[in-house]
Amino acid sequence: QVQLVESGGGLVQAGGSLRLSCAASGRTFSSYAMGWFRQAPGKEREFVATISWSGSRSYYQDSVKGRFTISRDNAKNTVYLQLNSLKPEDTAVYYCAAKFASYSGSYYYKRDQYDYWGQGTQVTVSS
């Protein structure tokens, strides 16, 4: 089992920044690829970003490329999502997820590929 706890959400004006954190406990964090997803009211949960367990590879949804950055610190069992140049359409509950990966460079962008999920953190961007 892997337990995931997100933090860092909040209310911010358009153009502002936030840094989300996801702390993991349980199994060996460094064996897990990590992902961030988000869900806006009335919409399905969508992929945002993913990073391999080595941290060497990452992949983003087109709408957040150049604005969001995913990173991880395996020594701290934590994955981060830096959100810059926020827009009202980024408003959503943001979830982190973990997927066991046997290859250090693997990453995953499909929701049903992930094994564990956090409870989510709310990000609200005002215009």
Coordinates of C-alpha atoms in Angstrom, one line a residue:
Q1 CA 0.0 0.0 0.0
V2 CA 1.0 3.6 -0.7
Q3 CA -0.6 6.5 1.1
L4 CA -0.6 9.8 -0.7
V5 CA -1.4 13.2 0.9
E6 CA -1.6 16.4 -1.2
S7 CA -1.2 19.9 0.1
G8 CA -0.5 23.4 -1.1
G9 CA -3.8 24.2 -2.8
G10 CA -5.6 27.5 -2.3
L11 CA -7.2 30.6 -3.8
V12 CA -5.0 32.6 -6.1
Q13 CA -5.6 35.3 -8.7
A14 CA -5.1 34.7 -12.4
G15 CA -1.4 34.9 -13.3
G16 CA -0.4 33.8 -9.8
S17 CA 1.5 30.7 -8.7
L18 CA 1.1 27.8 -6.4
R19 CA 3.2 24.8 -5.5
L20 CA 1.4 21.5 -4.8
S21 CA 3.1 18.8 -2.8
C22 CA 2.2 15.1 -2.5
A23 CA 3.8 13.2 0.4
A24 CA 4.0 9.4 0.0
S25 CA 4.3 6.8 2.7
G26 CA 4.3 3.0 2.6
R27 CA 6.1 1.2 -0.1
T28 CA 9.3 2.3 -1.7
F29 CA 8.5 5.7 -3.2
S30 CA 11.4 5.6 -5.7
S31 CA 9.8 2.6 -7.4
Y32 CA 6.7 4.5 -8.4
A33 CA 6.0 6.7 -11.3
M34 CA 3.9 9.6 -10.2
G35 CA 1.2 11.6 -11.8
W36 CA -1.0 14.7 -11.2
F37 CA -4.6 14.8 -12.3
R38 CA -7.3 17.3 -11.8
Q39 CA -11.1 17.4 -11.8
A40 CA -13.2 20.5 -12.3
P41 CA -16.9 20.5 -11.2
G42 CA -19.1 18.6 -13.7
K43 CA -16.1 17.3 -15.6
E44 CA -14.1 14.1 -15.7
R45 CA -10.8 13.7 -14.0
E46 CA -8.1 14.6 -16.5
F47 CA -4.3 14.1 -16.7
V48 CA -2.0 17.0 -16.0
A49 CA 1.5 15.8 -15.6
T50 CA 3.6 12.7 -14.9
I51 CA 7.2 11.9 -13.9
S52 CA 9.2 8.7 -14.0
W53 CA 10.5 7.3 -10.7
S54 CA 14.0 8.3 -11.6
G55 CA 12.8 11.8 -12.3
S56 CA 14.5 11.7 -15.7
R57 CA 11.4 11.8 -17.8
S58 CA 8.2 13.8 -17.6
Y59 CA 5.2 14.5 -19.7
Y60 CA 2.5 17.2 -19.6
Q61 CA -1.0 17.9 -20.9
D62 CA -0.7 20.4 -23.7
S63 CA -2.7 23.1 -21.9
V64 CA -0.2 23.2 -19.0
K65 CA 3.1 22.9 -20.9
G66 CA 5.4 25.8 -20.2
R67 CA 3.3 26.8 -17.1
F68 CA 3.4 23.7 -14.8
T69 CA 6.4 21.8 -13.7
I70 CA 6.4 18.4 -12.1
S71 CA 9.4 17.3 -10.0
R72 CA 10.2 14.8 -7.2
D73 CA 12.5 14.4 -4.3
N74 CA 12.9 10.6 -3.6
A75 CA 14.8 11.3 -0.4
K76 CA 11.7 13.1 0.9
N77 CA 9.2 10.8 -0.6
T78 CA 7.5 13.8 -2.2
V79 CA 6.4 14.9 -5.6
Y80 CA 5.7 18.5 -6.5
L81 CA 3.7 20.4 -9.1
Q82 CA 4.7 24.0 -9.6
L83 CA 1.8 25.9 -11.1
N84 CA 2.7 29.2 -12.7
S85 CA 0.7 31.7 -14.8
L86 CA -2.5 30.3 -13.5
K87 CA -5.8 30.7 -15.4
P88 CA -9.4 30.5 -14.2
E89 CA -9.7 27.3 -16.2
D90 CA -7.1 25.7 -14.0
T91 CA -9.6 25.7 -11.2
A92 CA -10.1 22.1 -10.0
V93 CA -9.3 19.6 -7.3
Y94 CA -5.8 18.3 -8.0
Y95 CA -5.0 14.7 -7.2
C96 CA -1.6 12.9 -7.1
A97 CA -1.4 9.3 -8.1
A98 CA 1.3 6.5 -7.9
K99 CA 2.0 3.7 -10.3
F100 CA 4.6 1.0 -9.7
A101 CA 7.1 1.0 -12.5
S102 CA 9.8 -1.6 -13.1
Y103 CA 11.6 0.7 -15.5
S104 CA 13.2 3.9 -14.2
G105 CA 12.1 5.9 -17.2
S106 CA 8.5 4.9 -17.4
Y107 CA 5.7 7.4 -17.0
Y108 CA 1.9 7.1 -17.3
Y109 CA -0.8 9.5 -18.4
K110 CA -3.9 7.3 -18.3
R111 CA -6.0 7.5 -15.2
D112 CA -6.7 3.8 -15.0
Q113 CA -3.0 2.9 -15.1
Y114 CA -2.5 4.3 -11.6
D115 CA -2.7 2.1 -8.5
Y116 CA -3.0 4.7 -5.6
W117 CA -4.6 8.1 -5.3
G118 CA -4.5 10.9 -2.8
Q119 CA -7.6 12.7 -1.5
G120 CA -7.0 15.8 -3.5
T121 CA -6.3 19.5 -2.9
Q122 CA -8.5 22.4 -4.2
V123 CA -7.0 25.0 -6.5
T124 CA -9.2 28.0 -7.2
V125 CA -8.1 30.7 -9.7
S126 CA -10.0 33.9 -9.7
S127 CA -10.2 36.2 -12.7

